[in-house]
Amino acid sequence: MWDSETESVGGRDYGNGVLSTSKPGVKTDGFEQRGQSWHVATDIPSDLLVQIGDVSFHLHKYPLLSRSGKMNRAVYELRDTELNKIALDDLPGGPEAFELAAKFCYGIAVDLTATIISGLRCAAEYLEMTEDLEEGNLIFKTEAFLSYVVLSSWRDSIVVLKSCEKLSPWAENLQIVRRCSESIAWKACANPKGIRWQYTGKHPRSVSSPKWNEMKESSPSRNTPVPPDWWFEDVSILRIDHFVRVITAIKVKGMRYELVGAAIMHYAGKWLPGLVKEGSGSVSGGAVDEGSNSSNGNGSSSSWKGGLHMIVVGSKEDLPAVQAKDQRMIIESLISIIPPQKDSVSCSFLLRLLRMANMLKVAPALVTELEKRVGMQFEQATLADLLIPSYNKHETLYDVDLVQRLLEHFLVQEQSENSSPSRQSFSDTKMYDGAQRGTNPNAKMRVARLVDSYLTEVSRDRNLSLTKFQVLAEALPESARTCDDGLYRAVDSYLKAHPTLTEHERKRLCRVMDCQKLSIDACMHAAQNERLPLRVVVQVLFSEQVKISNALANGLLKEPGESHYQPLISNRKTLLEGTPQSFQEGWASAKKDINTLKFELETMKTKYLALQNDMETLQRQFDKVTKPKQTSAWTTGWKKLTKLAKATENNDIGPQVQNGDLSRKTPRRWRNSIS
């Protein structure tokens, strides 16, 4: 239905694509070319010279005047001159379109194709070949061919829209671009089961389309499943402004946003060569990978490159001014048509697009919009895509400020989603399929691991200031990190790259991490790290001691089947997986030091217990030595009684003396009686 076939519309036969007039003015056998000049094969000498660029046409006045209002006025203005020469340098379509229009005026049959129809339609409008001069003039016939033949064919609509690139603004004013864009959008959104898509993804060797009376390739079986991305390759050959028109029309007609995003990524991968990763053939991120190239007969989706793509694909080192301008326009246009839904395009694609946008100095407003889009799905980013170079030679190697802004956009989006969870409708929640961060509490944790890895990489830069490092490390809330091993790696890497830091700066740097959140292995490594301040080492040792004590206590109380410290083990595995290769190499040698430190700690504990026993022994011996020198209460009381007795005896006090004598003599009598 959508491929051009034999059609008869309104009694006019377009089956063979032949355009002719029934009233030729001058009998001729055709045109013949002699160098850069065209001559009419007739015995009547030419009386009009039409110059279009470097090409000249030797024609006759009457056939042209009878069908072109433009030529009428031009010849009328030359009535007083001997040389009948007209220059039409601004004619749309150039010499090729004028040749076809002139043949039509002479009654010569013209084979209409999708490649020439747009230029011929614009040339007919320029030459004012209207129905007022003759019924069935060129404007009417080209317009009918566009409406009834081209717009009913998928492939012809693509070819015509591609040919309109050289016809601005005529093609826009004549609504050719709009009509072709809407026709393509309608067919892309229709049910693909009834599509005869034998031309889809199969680009001919030349841009010109086959004639309608030529044999066409047999279409595949109607039972063959049509991939959802069958239209990507055809649409991607269009110039960026026409591609935007098509995508806008497709979005209006209700195409799924993930397919629209995949088409945008496919187009960007074809027209922005620096956007594709090394070793990867697509930037679609697997959105519709199952059928990305199945519609291409030769199995290569990028084998055909034409138009602006031939200019854009060049050296990746230094972009020429014209190429940079074209790529800047492409990036700005793509940013403006990305669907607003969160997962319409991958975060990796957005970050690579952001990298090129910064390099080509895209408009700041569009860059800010792109940064907000990255912040919406920042938890999906990877470290490789996040290492965006800083194009200011006086700044750091990587654009740390950009990552800081992306993180701020992520936190703002996270806060807005958490503060108003009921803003999304049921359909939106179903559409996102649980991918929203509001239903995924691990988003902040993934971002924290990503930021820690990024800090570890950028900390090797000597130009990275302590303030930037600290601000980025403290941007996330404390709840985002259950383990600060990643931060410790980043801090240690920063200390290695900046050995001239003062003691105050090292303390300030270490404040970004919490020693209580370090794993046992990280504590072991930090305990012997000479780059850390002494106060931090003490905190690490204390934290390690507390962890070991708690582990031993909980290990005795917990049942064997329960694993109380399983989260610690999982965090350690995650830590090792997210550790950069350059840092993992240092852990191999550090393990020996850790084992040595463990042995030293055990030795110190043994020595401490021995010293404690010795201390207790010495204390007991000291107590024994000092005990005889002390005066007891009984001795003191006895001395007081003796003094009191002597005082009473000397003073001879009556009753007291008697009592004293009795007290002294009575035991003597008792002893005498015994004797």
XYZ file of C-alpha atoms in Angstrom, residues 2 154 181-192 195 226-232 235 243 245-264 288 337-341 343-344 431:
53
model
C 2.802 2.352 0.836
C 6.771 5.242 2.668
C 6.781 14.544 7.570
C 3.197 13.839 8.538
C 2.978 11.004 6.003
C 6.124 9.394 7.425
C 4.876 9.859 10.999
C 1.505 8.312 10.204
C 3.098 5.255 8.607
C 5.662 4.842 11.419
C 2.889 4.823 14.028
C 0.593 2.489 12.099
C 0.302 -1.250 12.701
C 3.480 -2.729 11.159
C 3.591 -2.873 5.980
C 8.325 -6.643 11.676
C 10.802 -5.287 14.242
C 9.651 -2.244 16.220
C 12.596 -0.196 14.967
C 11.996 -0.884 11.289
C 11.754 2.836 10.532
C 14.902 4.001 12.363
C 14.461 8.296 9.108
C 14.342 14.722 11.328
C 9.878 17.626 12.018
C 9.319 13.888 11.633
C 9.993 13.068 15.306
C 7.716 15.896 16.431
C 4.916 14.565 14.247
C 5.537 11.024 15.514
C 5.320 12.185 19.146
C 2.050 14.000 18.426
C 0.583 10.808 16.962
C 1.284 8.862 20.160
C 4.407 6.798 19.487
C 5.820 5.081 22.589
C 8.399 7.303 24.230
C 11.027 4.554 24.488
C 10.875 4.007 20.719
C 11.165 7.740 20.097
C 14.178 7.876 22.382
C 15.757 4.871 20.663
C 15.284 6.561 17.270
C 16.999 9.694 18.590
C 15.206 -2.296 20.881
C 13.130 16.704 21.094
C 14.140 14.128 23.727
C 10.916 12.857 25.335
C 10.384 14.145 28.886
C 9.929 10.677 30.372
C 13.877 6.345 30.792
C 13.225 7.437 27.218
C 4.498 3.269 32.532
